[in-house]
Amino acid sequence: MPSKRTRLIAGNWKMNNDVPAAKELAEALVEKVPASDSVEVVICPPTIDLACTSHKIAESAIKLGGQNVYWEEKGAYTGETSCGMLKSVNAEYCIIGHSERRDYFHETDEDINKKAKALMAAGITPISCCGESLEVREAGTHVAFVVDQIKKDTEGLTITDPSKYVVAYEPIWAIGTGKTATAADAQEVCGAIRATLAEIFGQETADGIRILYGGSAKPENIAGFLAEEDVDGALVGGASLKADDFAAMVEKAAE
Ligand code: PGA
């Protein structure tokens, strides 16, 4: 069944690229990433690179996203970035709840929920990440684990426009490891995510929410994931740092 949802390919640069390197990559992406009505393209550089990247992609169809945000408007929160600051560089998206932030920086579902609410109030689309560890996967409780994350991360959210809330399913054991989930693994969990979203927000809203797969996604395997009913795009780490690979993935998504 062809999806009514516009596909989304988002690049997560993580902590890579200083300002000169960010400018160079943004320029290459503007040149190489095909513009298409059937796929939305977002790049999420480190905070320090947001302003220069925004400038470089301004005339292109590529959109900008942050990798993290803090929910307070302003004040004594050393090292943090507000929604208003993201808006000021024309960021339209922001990743929240990435497993690296959950693991290394001890972010909780409650934090992620607050971030989602702040972003949505500011008109920025969250790309809210979820996903299980290898231990949970091996115990066979991955679906229940992710469903629980979704429930906590969306608690009390109001979604009026489903295209303005995005979920990324990223099994932690497949991130940066070269070990990909199979398309069927991705569909199993993405299907459960959509069913959970339908329980919470109603079927119509759930049918409009994009669910991305992330974890060693690359040009060679992206088509398989996108062929699944509930996979609407990808959150790409490593392969988003190479303009040719990222452009190739966008091209496949546009087919
Ligand atoms: P990867 O990262 O594509 O390098 O596995 C994905 C992510 O962590 O968003």
Short mmCIF file of N, CA, C and O and ligand atoms in Angstrom, two decimals, residues 12 14 95 98-100 129 170 174-178 214-217 235-240, ligand 1:
data_model
loop_
_atom_site.label_atom_id
_atom_site.label_comp_id
_atom_site.label_asym_id
_atom_site.label_seq_id
_atom_site.Cartn_x
_atom_site.Cartn_y
_atom_site.Cartn_z
N ASN A 12 22.17 12.47 10.97
CA ASN A 12 22.63 12.83 12.31
C ASN A 12 24.15 12.84 12.29
O ASN A 12 24.78 11.79 12.28
N LYS A 14 26.12 13.70 14.54
CA LYS A 14 26.70 13.45 15.88
C LYS A 14 27.82 14.46 16.14
O LYS A 14 27.73 15.59 15.67
N ILE A 95 16.39 16.30 16.92
CA ILE A 95 16.46 14.93 17.44
C ILE A 95 16.36 15.02 18.97
O ILE A 95 16.99 15.89 19.58
N HIS A 98 18.07 10.46 21.67
CA HIS A 98 18.97 9.51 21.01
C HIS A 98 19.57 8.59 22.07
O HIS A 98 19.84 9.01 23.19
N SER A 99 19.80 7.35 21.70
CA SER A 99 20.29 6.39 22.70
C SER A 99 21.64 6.81 23.28
O SER A 99 21.95 6.48 24.43
N GLU A 100 22.45 7.55 22.49
CA GLU A 100 23.72 8.02 23.04
C GLU A 100 23.48 9.04 24.15
O GLU A 100 24.21 9.09 25.14
N CYS A 129 13.65 9.59 19.47
CA CYS A 129 14.27 8.27 19.26
C CYS A 129 13.89 7.29 20.36
O CYS A 129 13.75 7.65 21.53
N GLU A 170 15.54 3.08 16.65
CA GLU A 170 16.95 2.76 16.46
C GLU A 170 17.39 1.69 17.46
O GLU A 170 17.70 2.00 18.61
N ALA A 174 22.41 -1.91 16.68
CA ALA A 174 22.67 -1.73 15.24
C ALA A 174 23.27 -0.35 14.94
O ALA A 174 23.54 -0.03 13.79
N ILE A 175 23.48 0.47 15.98
CA ILE A 175 23.98 1.82 15.75
C ILE A 175 25.50 1.83 15.69
O ILE A 175 26.17 1.45 16.64
N GLY A 176 26.01 2.28 14.54
CA GLY A 176 27.45 2.44 14.37
C GLY A 176 28.22 1.14 14.44
O GLY A 176 29.45 1.13 14.55
N THR A 177 27.53 0.03 14.38
CA THR A 177 28.18 -1.27 14.55
C THR A 177 28.33 -1.99 13.21
O THR A 177 29.04 -2.99 13.12
N GLY A 178 27.66 -1.47 12.20
CA GLY A 178 27.66 -2.15 10.91
C GLY A 178 26.68 -3.32 10.92
O GLY A 178 26.44 -3.97 9.90
N GLY A 214 16.66 3.64 12.14
CA GLY A 214 18.05 4.08 12.23
C GLY A 214 18.92 2.97 12.78
O GLY A 214 18.47 2.19 13.65
N GLY A 215 20.16 2.93 12.31
CA GLY A 215 21.11 1.91 12.76
C GLY A 215 21.79 1.29 11.56
O GLY A 215 21.23 0.42 10.92
N SER A 216 22.99 1.83 11.25
CA SER A 216 23.78 1.35 10.11
C SER A 216 22.99 1.35 8.79
O SER A 216 23.18 0.48 7.94
N ALA A 217 22.11 2.34 8.65
CA ALA A 217 21.40 2.49 7.37
C ALA A 217 22.39 3.05 6.35
O ALA A 217 23.20 3.93 6.68
N LEU A 235 16.93 7.55 9.91
CA LEU A 235 17.82 8.45 10.64
C LEU A 235 19.21 7.86 10.44
O LEU A 235 19.48 6.73 10.86
N VAL A 236 20.05 8.63 9.77
CA VAL A 236 21.32 8.11 9.27
C VAL A 236 22.48 8.74 10.01
O VAL A 236 22.59 9.97 10.05
N GLY A 237 23.34 7.94 10.59
CA GLY A 237 24.52 8.47 11.28
C GLY A 237 25.71 8.48 10.34
O GLY A 237 25.87 9.39 9.52
N GLY A 238 26.54 7.45 10.43
CA GLY A 238 27.79 7.37 9.66
C GLY A 238 27.66 7.75 8.19
O GLY A 238 28.45 8.56 7.69
N ALA A 239 26.66 7.20 7.51
CA ALA A 239 26.53 7.44 6.07
C ALA A 239 26.08 8.87 5.75
O ALA A 239 26.13 9.30 4.59
N SER A 240 25.67 9.63 6.78
CA SER A 240 25.26 11.02 6.50
C SER A 240 26.47 11.95 6.44
O SER A 240 26.36 13.12 6.10
P1 PGA B 1 24.53 4.92 12.31
O1 PGA B 1 23.84 5.87 13.40
O2 PGA B 1 23.80 5.14 11.01
O3 PGA B 1 25.97 5.38 12.24
O4 PGA B 1 24.39 3.52 12.81
C1 PGA B 1 22.45 6.06 13.42
C2 PGA B 1 22.08 6.96 14.57
O5 PGA B 1 22.63 6.77 15.67
O6 PGA B 1 21.25 7.87 14.44
#
